[in-house]
PDB file of C-alpha atoms in Angstrom:
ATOM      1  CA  UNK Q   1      -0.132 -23.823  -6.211  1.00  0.00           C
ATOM      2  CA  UNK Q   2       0.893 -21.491  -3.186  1.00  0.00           C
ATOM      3  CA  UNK Q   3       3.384 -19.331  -5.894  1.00  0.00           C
ATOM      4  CA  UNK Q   4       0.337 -18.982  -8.570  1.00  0.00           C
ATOM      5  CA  UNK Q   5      -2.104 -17.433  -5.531  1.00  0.00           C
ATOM      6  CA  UNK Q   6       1.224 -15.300  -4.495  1.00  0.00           C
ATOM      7  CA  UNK Q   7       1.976 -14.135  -7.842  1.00  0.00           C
ATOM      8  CA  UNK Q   8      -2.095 -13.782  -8.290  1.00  0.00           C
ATOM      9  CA  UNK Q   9      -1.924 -11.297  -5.489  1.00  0.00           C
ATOM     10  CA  UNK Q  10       1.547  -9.560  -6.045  1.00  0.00           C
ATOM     11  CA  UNK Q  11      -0.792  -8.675  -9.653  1.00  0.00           C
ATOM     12  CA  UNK Q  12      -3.606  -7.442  -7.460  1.00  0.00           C
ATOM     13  CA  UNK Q  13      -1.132  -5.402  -4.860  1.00  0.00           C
ATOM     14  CA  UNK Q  14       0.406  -3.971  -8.001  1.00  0.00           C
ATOM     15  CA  UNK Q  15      -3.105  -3.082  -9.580  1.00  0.00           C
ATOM     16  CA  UNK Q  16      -4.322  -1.537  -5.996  1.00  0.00           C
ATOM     17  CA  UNK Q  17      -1.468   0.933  -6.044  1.00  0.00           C
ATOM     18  CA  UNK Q  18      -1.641   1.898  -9.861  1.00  0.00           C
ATOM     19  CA  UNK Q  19      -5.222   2.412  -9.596  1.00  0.00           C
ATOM     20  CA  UNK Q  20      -5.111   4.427  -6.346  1.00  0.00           C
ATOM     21  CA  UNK Q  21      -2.346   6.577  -7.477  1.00  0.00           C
ATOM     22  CA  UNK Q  22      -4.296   7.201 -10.739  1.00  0.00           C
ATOM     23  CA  UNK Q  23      -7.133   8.835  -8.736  1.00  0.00           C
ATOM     24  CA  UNK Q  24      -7.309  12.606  -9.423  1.00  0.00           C
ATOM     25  CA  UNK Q  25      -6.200  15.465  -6.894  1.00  0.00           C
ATOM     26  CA  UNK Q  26      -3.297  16.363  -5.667  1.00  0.00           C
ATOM     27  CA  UNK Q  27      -4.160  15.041  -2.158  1.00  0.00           C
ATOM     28  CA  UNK Q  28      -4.872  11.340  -1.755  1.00  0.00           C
ATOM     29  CA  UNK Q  29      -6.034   9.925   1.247  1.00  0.00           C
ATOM     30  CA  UNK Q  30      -6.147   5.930   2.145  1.00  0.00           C
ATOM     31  CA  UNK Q  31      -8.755   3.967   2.569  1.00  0.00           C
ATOM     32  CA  UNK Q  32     -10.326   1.009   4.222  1.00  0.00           C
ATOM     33  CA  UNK Q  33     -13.417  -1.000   3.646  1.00  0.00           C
ATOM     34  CA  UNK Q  34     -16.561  -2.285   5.611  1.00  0.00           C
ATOM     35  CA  UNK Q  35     -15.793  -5.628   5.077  1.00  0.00           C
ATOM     36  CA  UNK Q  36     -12.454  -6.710   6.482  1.00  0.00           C
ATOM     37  CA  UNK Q  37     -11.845  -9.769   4.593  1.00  0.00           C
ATOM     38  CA  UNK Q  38      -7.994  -9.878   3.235  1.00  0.00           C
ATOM     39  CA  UNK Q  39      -9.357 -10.080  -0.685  1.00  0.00           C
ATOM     40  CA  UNK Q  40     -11.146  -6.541   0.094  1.00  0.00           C
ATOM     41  CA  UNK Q  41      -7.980  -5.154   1.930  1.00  0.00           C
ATOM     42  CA  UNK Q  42      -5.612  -5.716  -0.787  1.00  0.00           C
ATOM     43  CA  UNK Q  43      -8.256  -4.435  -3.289  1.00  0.00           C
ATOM     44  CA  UNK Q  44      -9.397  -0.963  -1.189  1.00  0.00           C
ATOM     45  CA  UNK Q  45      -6.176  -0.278   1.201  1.00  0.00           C
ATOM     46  CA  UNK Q  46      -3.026   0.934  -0.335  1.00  0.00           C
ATOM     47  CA  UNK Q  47      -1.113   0.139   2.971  1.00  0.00           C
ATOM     48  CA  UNK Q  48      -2.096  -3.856   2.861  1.00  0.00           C
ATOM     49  CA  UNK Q  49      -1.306  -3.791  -0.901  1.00  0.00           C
ATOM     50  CA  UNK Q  50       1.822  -2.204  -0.553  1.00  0.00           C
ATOM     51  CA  UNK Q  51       2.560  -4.711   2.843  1.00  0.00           C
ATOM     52  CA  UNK Q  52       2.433  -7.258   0.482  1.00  0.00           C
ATOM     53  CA  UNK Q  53       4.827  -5.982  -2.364  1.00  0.00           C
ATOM     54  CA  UNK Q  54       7.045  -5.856   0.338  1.00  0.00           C
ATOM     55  CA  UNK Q  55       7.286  -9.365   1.137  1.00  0.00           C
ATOM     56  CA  UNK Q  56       7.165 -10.286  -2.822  1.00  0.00           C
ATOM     57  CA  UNK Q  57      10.382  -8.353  -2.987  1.00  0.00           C
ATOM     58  CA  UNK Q  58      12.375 -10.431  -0.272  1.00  0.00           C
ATOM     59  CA  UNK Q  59      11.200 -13.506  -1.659  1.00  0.00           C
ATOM     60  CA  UNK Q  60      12.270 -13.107  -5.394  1.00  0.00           C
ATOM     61  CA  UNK Q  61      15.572 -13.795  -6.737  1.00  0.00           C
ATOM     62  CA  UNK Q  62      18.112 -10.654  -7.735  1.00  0.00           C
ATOM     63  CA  UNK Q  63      17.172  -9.925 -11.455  1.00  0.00           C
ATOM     64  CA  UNK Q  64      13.193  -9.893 -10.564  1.00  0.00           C
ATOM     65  CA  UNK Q  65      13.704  -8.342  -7.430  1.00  0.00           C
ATOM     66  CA  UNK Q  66      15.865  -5.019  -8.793  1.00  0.00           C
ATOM     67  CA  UNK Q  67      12.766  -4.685 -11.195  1.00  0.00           C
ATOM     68  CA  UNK Q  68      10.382  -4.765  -8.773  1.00  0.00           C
ATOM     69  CA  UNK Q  69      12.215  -2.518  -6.179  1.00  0.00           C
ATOM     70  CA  UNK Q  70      12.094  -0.191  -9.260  1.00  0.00           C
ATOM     71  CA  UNK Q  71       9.219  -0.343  -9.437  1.00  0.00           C
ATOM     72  CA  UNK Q  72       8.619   0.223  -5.477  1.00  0.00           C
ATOM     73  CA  UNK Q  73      10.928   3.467  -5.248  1.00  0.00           C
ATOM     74  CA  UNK Q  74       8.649   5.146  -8.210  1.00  0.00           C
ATOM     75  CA  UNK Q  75       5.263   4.257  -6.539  1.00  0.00           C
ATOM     76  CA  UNK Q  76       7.047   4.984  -2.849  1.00  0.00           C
ATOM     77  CA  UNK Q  77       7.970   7.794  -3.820  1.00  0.00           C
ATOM     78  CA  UNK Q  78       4.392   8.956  -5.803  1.00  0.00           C
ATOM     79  CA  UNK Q  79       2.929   7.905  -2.485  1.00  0.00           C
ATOM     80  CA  UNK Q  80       4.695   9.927  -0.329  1.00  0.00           C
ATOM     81  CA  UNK Q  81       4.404  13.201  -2.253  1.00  0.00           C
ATOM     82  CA  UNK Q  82       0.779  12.792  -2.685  1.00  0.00           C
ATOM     83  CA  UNK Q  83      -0.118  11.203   0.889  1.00  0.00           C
ATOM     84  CA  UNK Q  84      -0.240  13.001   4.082  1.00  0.00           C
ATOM     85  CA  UNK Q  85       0.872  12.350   7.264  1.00  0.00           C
ATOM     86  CA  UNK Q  86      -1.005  11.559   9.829  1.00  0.00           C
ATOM     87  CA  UNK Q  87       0.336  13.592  12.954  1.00  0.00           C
ATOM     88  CA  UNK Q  88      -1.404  11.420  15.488  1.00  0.00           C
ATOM     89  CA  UNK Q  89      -0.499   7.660  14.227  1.00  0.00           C
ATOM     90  CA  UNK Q  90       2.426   7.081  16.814  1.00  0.00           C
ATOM     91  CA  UNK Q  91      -0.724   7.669  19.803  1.00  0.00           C
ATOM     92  CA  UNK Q  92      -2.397   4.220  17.904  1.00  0.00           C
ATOM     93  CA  UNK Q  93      -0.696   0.762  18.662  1.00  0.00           C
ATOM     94  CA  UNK Q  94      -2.095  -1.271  15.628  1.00  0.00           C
ATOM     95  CA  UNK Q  95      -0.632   1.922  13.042  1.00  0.00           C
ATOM     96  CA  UNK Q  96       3.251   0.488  13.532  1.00  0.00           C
ATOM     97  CA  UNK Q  97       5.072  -0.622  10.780  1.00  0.00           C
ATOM     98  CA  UNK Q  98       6.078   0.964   7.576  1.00  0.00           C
ATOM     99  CA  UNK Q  99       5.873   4.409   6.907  1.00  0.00           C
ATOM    100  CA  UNK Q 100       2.676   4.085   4.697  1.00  0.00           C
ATOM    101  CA  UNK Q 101       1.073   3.029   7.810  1.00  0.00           C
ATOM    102  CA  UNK Q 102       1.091   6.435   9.121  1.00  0.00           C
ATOM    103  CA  UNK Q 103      -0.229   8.013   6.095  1.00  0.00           C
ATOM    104  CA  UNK Q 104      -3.686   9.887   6.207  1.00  0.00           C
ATOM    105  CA  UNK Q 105      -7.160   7.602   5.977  1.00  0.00           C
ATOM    106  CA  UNK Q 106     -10.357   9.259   4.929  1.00  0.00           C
ATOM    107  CA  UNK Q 107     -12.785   7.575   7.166  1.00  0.00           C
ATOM    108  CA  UNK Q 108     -15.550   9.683   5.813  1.00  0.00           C
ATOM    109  CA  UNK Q 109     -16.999   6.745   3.738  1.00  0.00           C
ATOM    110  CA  UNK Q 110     -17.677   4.771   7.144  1.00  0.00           C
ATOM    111  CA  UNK Q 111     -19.729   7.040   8.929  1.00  0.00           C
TER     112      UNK Q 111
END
């Protein structure tokens, strides 16, 4: 049961970052949501989908795992060049982590 709802939201992770990288522009900026429950996280916020990919990858065995990290490098790597930094995220405590925690949010939506 625990591997279906872990593979069920690998699938959703994996969908999150396809669908945000799909958006036009050649800026993209993250986003969050109103509602901070994790089902809207992984669905709106590129960082908490991609958080999760992460641990997918450690937990799968070699064959599956090369795939996926293949996966990873080409969307890492999309994400990066179409991302911005965000010059002030070392100032904020709760933005540590990986690097696509100190990527650009537009916050404009929660005004």
């Amino acid at each position: 049961m625990r591997r279906r709802a872990l593979a069920r939201g690998d699938g959703a992770a994996l969908a999150t970052c396809r669908s945000f990288l799909a958006l036009p522009g050649r800026r993209l900026y993250l986003q969050r949501d109103y509602c901070a429950c994790e089902q809207c996280d992984l669905r709106n916020d590129i960082a908490v989908a991609r958080d999760l990919l992460e641990l997918a990858v450690h937990r799968l065995p070699p064959w599956p795992r090369r795939e996926l990290e293949a996966l990873l490098a080409w969307l890492d790597g999309e994400l990066w060049r179409r991302t911005v930094p965000d010059p002030f995220a070392h100032r904020q405590p709760h933005r540590t982590g990986a690097w696509w925690h100190r990527r650009l949010y537009d916050l404009d939506h929660l005004l």
